[in-house]
XYZ file of C-alpha atoms in Angstrom:
709
model
C -31.783 16.512 3.642
C -29.916 14.463 6.265
C -32.723 11.892 6.462
C -32.821 11.585 2.680
C -29.102 10.764 2.690
C -29.136 8.377 5.643
C -31.952 6.133 4.429
C -30.471 4.945 1.090
C -26.999 4.555 2.580
C -28.363 2.514 5.485
C -30.337 0.279 3.118
C -27.299 -0.384 0.903
C -25.114 -1.153 3.919
C -27.737 -3.476 5.357
C -28.124 -5.397 2.089
C -24.373 -5.837 1.630
C -23.379 -6.460 5.203
C -26.212 -8.234 6.987
C -25.661 -11.740 5.559
C -21.906 -11.432 5.981
C -22.215 -10.205 9.557
C -24.597 -13.037 10.431
C -22.173 -15.559 8.984
C -19.338 -14.002 10.941
C -21.191 -14.105 14.255
C -22.166 -17.695 13.571
C -18.489 -18.619 13.160
C -17.409 -17.054 16.460
C -18.684 -19.538 19.003
C -15.239 -19.654 20.616
C -13.892 -16.122 20.322
C -10.232 -15.531 20.995
C -8.796 -12.652 22.979
C -6.944 -10.810 20.233
C -7.998 -7.435 18.869
C -4.884 -7.045 16.692
C -5.185 -7.884 12.983
C -1.958 -9.057 11.327
C -1.209 -8.999 7.588
C 1.962 -10.899 6.764
C 4.079 -10.123 3.726
C 2.832 -13.146 1.764
C -0.722 -11.723 1.986
C 0.380 -8.998 -0.450
C 2.599 -11.128 -2.703
C 0.082 -11.519 -5.551
C -0.291 -7.723 -5.792
C 3.450 -7.223 -6.460
C 3.696 -4.135 -4.206
C 6.678 -1.822 -4.569
C 6.538 -0.133 -1.157
C 5.000 -0.391 2.296
C 2.521 2.249 1.158
C 1.401 -0.047 -1.686
C 0.870 -2.861 0.805
C -1.226 -0.744 3.147
C -3.447 0.473 0.293
C -4.670 -3.135 -0.198
C -5.958 -3.498 3.381
C -9.743 -3.053 3.722
C -10.733 -0.219 6.045
C -7.186 1.076 6.443
C -8.419 4.641 5.974
C -10.150 4.493 9.361
C -6.739 4.350 11.024
C -4.925 6.633 8.562
C -7.462 9.476 8.805
C -6.819 10.031 12.503
C -3.290 11.275 11.917
C -2.726 14.694 13.448
C -0.036 15.595 10.940
C 2.743 17.989 11.802
C 0.570 20.710 13.302
C -0.233 19.177 16.680
C 0.717 20.570 20.068
C 4.211 19.345 20.893
C 4.864 15.622 20.686
C 1.773 14.679 22.673
C 0.294 11.218 22.851
C 1.140 10.353 19.245
C -2.480 9.763 18.232
C -2.759 8.728 14.589
C 0.973 8.186 14.123
C 2.241 5.153 12.212
C 4.754 3.006 14.059
C 7.814 1.439 12.455
C 8.936 -1.651 14.382
C 6.701 -0.556 17.241
C 8.474 2.806 17.598
C 7.300 6.359 17.000
C 9.227 8.504 14.544
C 9.964 11.710 16.430
C 9.321 14.315 13.764
C 6.824 16.836 12.438
C 7.789 16.613 8.755
C 9.720 13.343 8.936
C 6.947 11.048 10.219
C 6.100 7.366 10.099
C 3.505 7.997 7.402
C 6.019 9.815 5.200
C 8.334 6.785 5.424
C 5.793 4.335 3.998
C 6.529 5.182 0.361
C 10.296 5.008 1.043
C 10.317 1.529 2.607
C 10.424 -1.109 -0.121
C 7.909 -3.948 0.130
C 10.596 -6.645 0.286
C 11.789 -5.244 3.635
C 8.389 -5.629 5.346
C 7.762 -8.698 7.524
C 4.166 -7.918 8.509
C 1.727 -5.068 9.184
C -0.397 -4.841 12.331
C -3.702 -3.043 12.806
C -3.782 -2.640 16.592
C -7.372 -2.131 17.743
C -6.708 -2.355 21.477
C -4.857 -0.152 23.963
C -1.559 -0.788 25.694
C 0.917 1.188 27.754
C 3.662 -0.533 25.736
C 2.867 1.415 22.553
C 3.647 4.961 23.725
C 0.504 5.894 21.765
C -2.636 7.331 23.335
C -5.484 7.536 20.845
C -9.157 6.734 20.498
C -8.648 5.057 17.122
C -6.477 2.296 15.730
C -2.699 2.085 15.405
C -0.770 0.898 12.350
C 2.543 -0.827 13.046
C 4.838 -1.745 10.141
C 7.320 -4.426 11.237
C 10.430 -4.864 9.092
C 12.427 -8.027 8.521
C 14.977 -8.691 11.240
C 17.911 -10.068 9.295
C 21.674 -9.784 9.878
C 22.116 -7.786 6.699
C 19.809 -6.290 4.084
C 19.831 -3.224 1.871
C 18.207 -1.841 -1.245
C 17.904 1.302 -3.305
C 14.644 2.685 -4.658
C 14.568 5.195 -7.504
C 11.467 7.024 -8.719
C 11.203 9.521 -11.568
C 8.078 11.449 -12.470
C 6.742 14.122 -14.780
C 3.700 16.374 -14.300
C 1.769 17.892 -17.189
C -0.257 20.980 -16.282
C -3.291 22.404 -18.045
C -1.224 24.875 -20.078
C 1.040 22.103 -21.410
C 3.923 22.732 -19.007
C 5.980 19.627 -18.196
C 7.677 19.500 -14.795
C 10.065 16.649 -13.922
C 10.784 15.301 -10.460
C 12.268 12.325 -8.711
C 13.437 10.723 -5.502
C 16.001 8.196 -4.300
C 15.886 6.126 -1.102
C 18.602 3.875 0.301
C 17.684 1.686 3.263
C 18.789 -1.432 5.040
C 20.071 -3.115 8.168
C 23.499 -4.219 9.358
C 23.289 -6.296 12.491
C 21.250 -4.252 14.968
C 21.758 -0.984 13.074
C 19.071 0.128 10.590
C 19.081 3.147 8.307
C 17.102 4.999 5.653
C 18.429 7.897 3.565
C 16.160 9.814 1.219
C 16.467 12.717 -1.222
C 13.754 14.120 -3.480
C 12.891 16.925 -5.876
C 9.101 17.120 -6.097
C 7.225 19.361 -8.530
C 4.487 21.563 -7.032
C 3.931 23.830 -10.035
C 0.480 25.046 -11.000
C -1.433 26.934 -13.663
C -4.579 28.564 -12.275
C -7.365 30.368 -14.140
C -9.762 32.649 -12.270
C -12.750 34.757 -13.212
C -14.874 37.218 -11.259
C -18.090 39.086 -12.082
C -19.124 42.097 -9.988
C -22.724 43.348 -9.763
C -24.511 46.206 -8.055
C -27.367 45.436 -5.584
C -29.821 45.206 -8.528
C -27.526 42.689 -10.294
C -26.403 45.077 -13.013
C -22.960 44.026 -14.250
C -20.269 46.437 -13.047
C -16.951 44.733 -13.716
C -15.294 41.488 -14.808
C -11.831 40.200 -13.927
C -9.918 37.400 -15.608
C -6.675 36.091 -14.165
C -4.042 33.530 -15.042
C -1.357 32.683 -12.508
C 1.629 30.394 -12.970
C 3.763 29.052 -10.149
C 7.066 27.346 -10.964
C 7.778 25.304 -7.848
C 10.064 22.401 -7.040
C 10.416 21.331 -3.414
C 13.789 19.859 -2.486
C 14.096 17.661 0.577
C 16.569 15.258 2.108
C 16.098 13.164 5.232
C 17.580 10.300 7.173
C 16.390 7.858 9.823
C 18.856 5.874 11.925
C 18.172 3.260 14.588
C 20.238 1.015 16.810
C 18.919 -1.802 18.972
C 20.913 -2.703 22.065
C 20.221 -5.666 24.326
C 17.848 -3.728 26.582
C 17.340 -0.441 24.754
C 16.550 1.218 21.430
C 18.055 4.454 20.110
C 16.638 6.336 17.103
C 17.708 9.523 15.369
C 16.207 11.324 12.375
C 16.789 14.563 10.508
C 15.248 16.499 7.612
C 16.120 19.530 5.499
C 13.866 21.153 2.897
C 14.197 24.084 0.495
C 11.872 25.787 -1.972
C 11.899 29.160 -3.747
C 8.936 29.187 -6.140
C 8.447 32.314 -8.260
C 4.967 33.013 -9.585
C 3.530 35.478 -12.053
C -0.028 36.647 -12.606
C -1.771 38.553 -15.383
C -5.133 40.231 -14.822
C -7.556 41.882 -17.261
C -10.242 44.162 -15.811
C -13.277 45.335 -17.803
C -15.201 48.250 -16.251
C -18.742 48.314 -17.685
C -19.662 51.608 -16.016
C -16.909 53.557 -17.773
C -16.607 51.242 -20.769
C -12.839 50.865 -20.269
C -10.398 47.998 -19.838
C -7.051 47.802 -18.084
C -4.358 45.226 -17.456
C -2.275 44.332 -14.445
C 0.511 41.909 -13.761
C 2.099 40.610 -10.575
C 5.618 39.436 -9.848
C 5.653 37.285 -6.713
C 8.707 35.720 -5.114
C 8.933 33.208 -2.279
C 11.789 31.584 -0.413
C 11.247 28.835 2.173
C 13.592 26.565 4.073
C 13.121 24.222 6.997
C 15.037 21.678 9.013
C 14.313 19.395 11.930
C 16.226 16.983 14.130
C 14.517 14.429 16.336
C 15.292 11.337 18.308
C 14.157 8.963 21.000
C 15.675 6.546 23.464
C 13.917 3.639 25.161
C 15.341 1.467 27.939
C 13.706 -1.725 29.232
C 14.333 -2.598 32.882
C 14.494 -6.126 34.240
C 11.250 -5.585 36.178
C 9.354 -4.915 32.939
C 9.365 -1.124 33.264
C 10.354 1.142 30.371
C 11.941 4.573 30.303
C 11.450 6.772 27.212
C 12.958 10.072 26.148
C 11.966 11.916 22.959
C 13.076 15.255 21.566
C 12.638 17.390 18.475
C 14.140 20.687 17.318
C 12.908 22.372 14.152
C 13.258 25.674 12.342
C 11.326 27.118 9.393
C 12.042 30.411 7.613
C 9.948 31.990 4.875
C 9.969 35.186 2.847
C 7.258 36.281 0.427
C 7.070 39.411 -1.709
C 4.285 40.591 -3.996
C 4.598 43.393 -6.545
C 1.643 44.552 -8.653
C 1.934 46.683 -11.791
C -0.534 48.589 -13.951
C 0.354 47.751 -17.556
C -0.217 50.011 -20.555
C 0.803 49.585 -24.182
C 4.223 51.165 -23.723
C 4.930 51.225 -19.982
C 4.050 49.840 -16.585
C 3.885 51.375 -13.130
C 4.080 49.648 -9.774
C 1.143 50.298 -7.436
C 1.639 47.709 -4.678
C 4.518 46.193 -2.743
C 3.828 43.648 -0.013
C 6.489 41.668 1.848
C 6.004 39.106 4.590
C 8.944 37.588 6.455
C 8.765 35.021 9.206
C 10.536 32.344 11.183
C 9.063 29.498 13.260
C 11.118 27.564 15.805
C 10.173 24.703 18.084
C 12.072 22.797 20.773
C 10.366 19.902 22.538
C 11.442 17.243 25.025
C 9.266 14.465 26.454
C 10.186 11.804 28.990
C 8.174 9.078 30.708
C 8.378 5.874 32.712
C 6.009 2.934 32.207
C 5.515 -0.076 34.441
C 2.957 -2.791 35.191
C 0.952 -2.742 38.390
C -0.281 -6.271 37.669
C -0.902 -8.610 34.758
C -3.897 -6.494 33.741
C -2.842 -2.941 34.658
C -0.096 -0.613 33.501
C 0.822 2.977 34.333
C 2.790 5.705 32.569
C 4.033 8.909 34.230
C 5.868 11.665 32.413
C 6.466 15.286 31.559
C 6.792 17.268 28.327
C 8.302 20.730 27.862
C 8.058 22.814 24.694
C 9.245 26.201 23.478
C 7.629 27.666 20.355
C 8.755 30.969 18.792
C 7.421 32.878 15.802
C 9.049 36.022 14.369
C 7.060 37.975 11.777
C 7.385 41.215 9.856
C 4.966 42.698 7.316
C 5.736 45.646 5.010
C 3.291 47.471 2.719
C 4.177 50.056 0.073
C 1.670 51.957 -2.106
C 1.832 54.412 -5.005
C 0.670 57.407 -2.984
C 2.046 60.799 -2.060
C 5.052 60.635 0.246
C 8.694 59.614 0.474
C 9.572 56.449 -1.404
C 11.758 53.739 0.137
C 13.813 50.962 -1.522
C 12.809 48.663 1.357
C 9.213 49.044 0.195
C 9.767 48.394 -3.519
C 10.479 52.109 -4.146
C 6.938 52.940 -3.093
C 5.690 54.928 -0.123
C 5.662 52.977 3.172
C 2.253 52.522 4.794
C 2.090 52.011 8.548
C 0.405 48.764 9.625
C -0.625 48.269 13.208
C 0.998 45.231 14.868
C 3.030 44.356 11.761
C 6.242 43.224 13.462
C 6.348 40.928 16.457
C 7.853 37.936 18.204
C 5.503 35.481 19.904
C 6.949 32.912 22.306
C 5.185 30.137 24.191
C 6.725 28.118 27.020
C 4.545 25.113 27.794
C 4.840 22.292 30.320
C 2.711 19.159 30.550
C 2.675 16.648 33.367
C 0.795 13.511 32.391
C -0.296 10.178 33.806
C -1.973 7.272 32.003
C -3.507 4.097 33.398
C -4.272 1.105 31.165
C -6.593 -1.542 32.582
C -7.615 -4.808 30.916
C -10.935 -5.185 32.739
C -11.520 -8.681 31.380
C -10.571 -10.610 28.221
C -12.988 -8.489 26.178
C -12.894 -5.044 27.787
C -10.182 -2.461 28.357
C -10.195 1.033 29.813
C -7.458 3.589 29.360
C -7.607 6.756 31.442
C -5.198 9.662 31.376
C -4.782 13.092 32.903
C -2.682 15.966 31.571
C -1.987 19.142 33.539
C -0.796 21.896 31.217
C 0.714 25.245 32.152
C 1.951 27.764 29.608
C 3.069 31.344 29.166
C 2.614 33.216 25.877
C 4.532 36.466 25.467
C 4.384 38.834 22.501
C 6.956 41.586 21.930
C 7.636 44.102 19.174
C 4.885 46.470 18.043
C 2.685 44.978 20.783
C 3.782 43.872 24.251
C 1.598 41.313 25.984
C 2.135 38.397 28.365
C -0.445 35.844 29.510
C -0.451 32.645 31.577
C -2.706 29.636 30.923
C -3.561 26.523 32.921
C -5.556 23.533 31.665
C -6.554 20.184 33.137
C -7.228 17.616 30.399
C -8.699 14.229 31.384
C -9.388 11.431 28.906
C -11.167 8.052 28.942
C -10.925 5.389 26.217
C -13.156 2.318 26.627
C -13.059 -0.675 24.253
C -15.288 -3.733 24.216
C -14.501 -6.634 21.872
C -18.025 -8.014 21.588
C -16.478 -10.647 19.326
C -12.986 -10.726 17.804
C -14.504 -8.970 14.782
C -17.058 -6.650 16.387
C -15.645 -3.866 18.546
C -17.276 -1.014 20.441
C -15.135 2.028 21.265
C -16.238 4.959 23.415
C -14.190 7.984 24.368
C -14.335 11.199 26.366
C -11.610 13.840 26.239
C -10.919 17.459 27.137
C -9.072 18.991 24.172
C -7.169 22.280 23.918
C -6.310 23.439 20.401
C -2.959 24.692 19.176
C -2.952 28.432 18.517
C -1.644 29.652 15.180
C 0.906 32.307 16.068
C 0.294 34.008 12.713
C -3.039 35.168 14.210
C -1.253 37.333 16.791
C 0.039 39.929 14.310
C -0.993 41.457 10.976
C -0.705 39.175 7.949
C -1.238 39.075 4.188
C -4.810 38.809 2.878
C -4.382 36.680 -0.226
C -8.066 36.304 -1.095
C -9.312 39.903 -1.363
C -7.901 42.447 -3.817
C -9.593 45.264 -1.887
C -7.803 44.340 1.358
C -4.072 43.735 1.174
C -3.611 42.850 4.854
C -5.503 41.373 7.785
C -5.287 42.577 11.371
C -3.771 40.493 14.160
C -5.171 39.783 17.615
C -2.751 39.633 20.583
C -5.605 38.527 22.886
C -6.629 35.344 21.063
C -6.911 32.295 23.343
C -6.944 28.540 22.832
C -10.154 26.914 21.657
C -11.315 24.265 24.142
C -13.763 21.401 23.799
C -15.137 18.328 25.497
C -15.054 15.570 22.877
C -17.404 12.580 23.030
C -17.162 9.677 20.565
C -18.781 6.270 20.092
C -17.531 3.845 17.398
C -18.888 0.474 16.339
C -16.652 -1.490 13.972
C -17.353 -4.826 12.288
C -14.624 -6.716 10.437
C -16.256 -9.038 7.919
C -15.256 -12.726 7.514
C -12.374 -13.861 5.326
C -11.026 -10.304 5.200
C -13.930 -9.252 2.969
C -14.080 -5.799 4.494
C -14.814 -3.441 7.366
C -17.938 -1.524 8.377
C -17.607 1.343 10.852
C -19.969 3.906 12.322
C -18.942 6.821 14.516
C -21.020 9.355 16.403
C -19.245 12.425 17.771
C -20.237 15.435 19.837
C -18.120 18.491 20.681
C -19.059 20.889 23.481
C -16.845 23.880 22.725
C -15.803 27.103 24.393
C -13.724 30.024 23.141
C -14.529 29.042 19.547
C -12.154 30.754 17.105
C -13.606 32.755 14.196
C -13.523 36.361 12.941
C -14.187 39.126 15.501
C -14.353 42.936 15.445
C -11.013 44.621 16.265
C -11.804 48.008 14.673
C -9.804 50.905 16.157
C -12.738 53.242 15.376
C -16.063 53.191 13.442
C -14.390 54.715 10.382
C -11.698 52.021 10.194
C -13.494 48.664 10.299
C -11.166 45.684 10.822
C -11.569 42.063 11.840
C -9.185 39.370 13.048
C -9.331 35.793 14.237
C -10.451 35.642 17.844
C -12.756 33.933 20.329
C -16.515 34.235 19.774
C -17.884 32.202 22.701
C -19.390 28.747 23.114
C -20.512 26.346 20.403
C -21.406 22.751 19.608
C -20.539 20.311 16.823
C -21.954 16.853 16.308
C -22.300 14.318 13.558
C -22.264 10.774 12.264
C -19.608 9.128 10.075
C -20.448 5.946 8.154
C -17.656 3.991 6.435
C -17.731 0.771 4.417
C -14.661 -0.854 2.859
C -15.434 -4.141 1.125
C -13.929 -6.501 -1.428
C -16.246 -7.176 -4.357
C -15.923 -10.961 -4.353
C -19.717 -11.251 -4.543
C -19.470 -9.585 -7.974
C -16.706 -11.888 -9.159
C -13.955 -9.347 -8.395
C -12.084 -10.746 -5.365
C -9.188 -8.319 -5.803
C -11.353 -5.222 -6.179
C -11.698 -2.989 -3.113
C -14.519 -0.442 -2.805
C -14.347 2.085 0.025
C -17.114 4.587 0.707
C -17.648 7.157 3.417
C -20.448 9.516 4.336
C -20.160 12.234 6.964
C -23.251 13.973 8.358
C -22.730 16.875 10.732
C -24.173 20.023 12.228
C -22.978 22.807 14.506
C -24.082 26.004 16.207
C -22.439 29.229 17.372
C -23.571 32.820 17.843
C -22.252 35.126 15.136
C -20.369 38.101 16.677
C -21.319 40.537 13.888
C -25.026 39.798 13.393
C -25.883 38.271 16.773
C -27.654 35.313 15.127
C -27.330 31.560 15.623
C -25.470 29.933 12.724
C -23.324 26.955 11.840
C -19.573 27.067 12.268
C -17.444 28.280 9.407
C -16.387 25.562 6.919
C -18.775 23.080 8.530
C -21.166 21.926 5.811
C -24.001 19.483 6.409
C -22.472 16.483 4.666
C -19.434 15.130 2.841
C -19.079 11.978 0.739
C -16.119 10.102 -0.702
C -15.576 6.911 -2.643
C -12.476 5.065 -3.816
C -12.178 1.969 -5.981
C -9.112 -0.146 -6.683
C -8.944 -3.284 -8.822
C -5.820 -5.447 -8.987
C -5.657 -7.726 -12.035
C -2.910 -9.945 -10.696
C -2.520 -12.077 -13.847
C -1.503 -8.959 -15.757
C 0.367 -7.256 -12.884
C -2.021 -4.365 -13.530
C -4.024 -2.126 -11.197
C -6.436 0.708 -11.805
C -8.759 2.794 -9.687
C -10.451 6.088 -9.021
C -11.311 8.490 -6.222
C -14.394 10.711 -5.916
C -15.365 13.251 -3.268
C -18.094 15.837 -2.822
C -19.345 18.218 -0.132
C -22.524 20.071 0.671
C -22.867 23.714 -0.330
C -26.352 24.885 0.627
C -26.039 25.601 4.335
C -24.838 28.349 6.642
C -21.779 26.178 7.335
C -20.464 27.349 3.947
C -21.128 31.016 4.768
C -18.323 33.170 6.181
C -19.636 36.328 7.861
C -17.104 39.111 8.372
C -17.240 42.707 9.508
C -17.717 44.249 6.027
C -18.719 41.292 3.826
C -20.337 37.850 3.689
C -18.939 34.991 1.601
C -20.854 31.954 0.350
C -18.257 29.283 -0.455
C -19.115 26.579 -2.960
C -17.366 23.259 -3.476
C -17.512 21.119 -6.584
C -17.079 17.339 -6.993
C -13.561 16.034 -7.433
C -12.687 12.961 -9.512
C -9.255 11.397 -10.050
C -8.126 8.090 -11.566
C -4.968 6.009 -11.989
C -3.598 2.975 -13.789
C -0.488 1.087 -12.679
C 1.544 -1.660 -14.329
C 4.579 -3.647 -13.231
C 6.864 -4.634 -16.097
C 10.460 -5.411 -17.042
C 11.053 -7.236 -13.794
C 10.742 -4.806 -10.913
C 9.785 -1.494 -12.564
C 6.372 -0.076 -11.666
C 4.795 2.425 -14.050
C 1.924 4.603 -12.854
C -0.235 7.150 -14.652
C -2.503 9.514 -12.671
C -5.194 11.833 -13.994
C -5.970 14.368 -11.268
C -9.035 16.615 -11.244
C -10.824 14.879 -14.114
C -13.976 16.765 -13.115
C -12.244 20.150 -13.615
C -13.062 21.014 -10.017
C -13.131 24.716 -9.154
C -13.433 26.689 -5.954
C -16.257 29.221 -6.228
C -17.320 32.033 -3.941
C -20.041 34.670 -3.834
C -18.967 37.680 -1.786
C -21.467 40.367 -0.767
C -19.832 43.642 0.226
C -21.632 46.183 2.383
C -21.516 49.947 2.770
C -19.965 50.188 6.215
C -20.541 47.295 8.593
C -22.242 44.053 7.590
C -24.717 44.515 10.429
C -26.108 47.653 8.733
C -27.282 45.492 5.832
C -26.677 48.053 3.045
C -25.363 46.075 0.056
C -22.681 47.774 -2.023
C -21.517 45.058 -4.419
C -21.870 41.334 -5.168
C -18.912 39.360 -6.550
C -19.095 35.907 -8.147
C -15.660 34.275 -8.275
C -14.390 30.875 -9.486
C -10.846 29.527 -9.726
C -9.259 26.187 -10.600
C -6.080 24.423 -11.707
C -7.726 22.171 -14.292
C -6.615 18.677 -15.275
C -3.184 17.492 -14.161
C -1.508 14.377 -15.589
C 1.262 12.608 -13.671
C 3.552 9.821 -14.890
C 5.801 7.865 -12.509
C 8.289 5.036 -12.872
C 9.726 3.289 -9.808
C 12.337 0.561 -9.441
C 13.979 -1.137 -6.456
C 17.431 -2.698 -6.608
């Protein structure tokens, strides 16, 4: 299958790229030493962009840099890999990041955008990919206000409004950005399930419709002040959401010939805030001191109540409540200086405290004493249902950046990590960890447009503290909760990567290939934590060693050869494989959620004469492999993905108002799953029931109007 996919893709790439690459190499008889690509504001003028995000979307191959973002779930502040810089500075936040600011910065405030393909100790970024730096105009005074309103139409006809307002500018050396938004996240989901016995005789059908009425409210600010020899930045964010949801379920039992109805009343309440900042001071000798910090707090509460419904009454049969709080406090400081014209060094330390409080309550309609704290049902004891998990982690790091010659650079770094994880509450446990994490990043500019990148890194994953204690099982009606595992450890891997990137002449496009290999230990998956043979339970834990490897091919090219100079086609194909030993069956298999291939394609065409743009996005994934099979202690799931297709059209009119219409999930994509349940343990192989399940949100239409003043 892999060979069948590689051959046609390779042929298409060769046909499109070979003549362009030859022309490019022919033009580079006198290459220059500059691996940074700069797009000035006038490059985007004909596209009439409204925001920095609009500008970036017109750059060929920009997804190669954007995809490497680690998001808000990384360990501490770290090296900042994948982060987007604003004026060369990191935004110290987990929710309030450089990428989130792109849609809030109006296009008329951008001076130029850099794609930094080299390495430098000056950036405060350590990554094996590229870095995006958005540089704003440096003027004595500027300000503007951006307003966006939107409306979402769901499959059931529900209309949900939303909007956001941003106010940004600069006064002297002080810059600011204030933002407030109310964003709709509502959904209407239809699900169906068919249950069969081992001989595929129909036993039961279930039909569900769930509606979630959700609006996320958020406000944030970013402040910066530039002194003569230093820069000070401060940012803050607050978010709130309390989405109620309801569900109706109809169950037809074909063995008894009866039908019954259920409904669910689910409530959620979430809030979060974060404060971050950084300070940078430049010494006269060229050295730089940096200090970064972040403090954040997230609280959530979820309750689920299920009722059996008859013609004249209803009775509650389930109450499930999950409460939690996550807190994080991080500080990072470093000093950078040059050893020579070609070498720089950074030394520093990072300290982080992470705390998670959790409590899970389960009430059932069984014999016993009812409690109002359990929805007036009978409390059911859950092992390890209430706990506090705290991690104290310290990292000492050193990085050395060496420009070997005008075409080659080598960045090496070493991190020594020590941490203590302590769990208290229903379970008491304390463990110490020590890791040594080296990294090498080699880059060779064969020509200014052809770059080879090779990297080696020891990686230690961030543990999810929700795995330490019991939690809600939201995907299985027969199991309301999942067990926790106080002994889970960090997944570790040696990561090897080789990239070859070619930037085509006249900004026609970018071609990139990446090979990766992961040599892993303490792989995290489901393991057996059963207290006894009559009470089979599983939890996330470490299953031993494993490997992952693959090839990513990406092409982003303007279609000038087809007479469409302002049309951008971006395609990507990922081929991968993996191997671990399954803890339940003792067999070699692929890793969970690691299919053999994935493909994606996006197309955007700007008709500048009409101030009109349109485009589409398509993605698909493999299904027929053990990488889509999830083996657990009492069941096996075969997960099936379907193609996803979305499209948009955008028009600028009435001066500076941009109208946009999105059609999401045009293909009516659904998530499907076949679950095989067993009598007793999966390893015994005695099939009890087979369930075919599919669920989807259907088509969603979104209308937006945006104006900048």
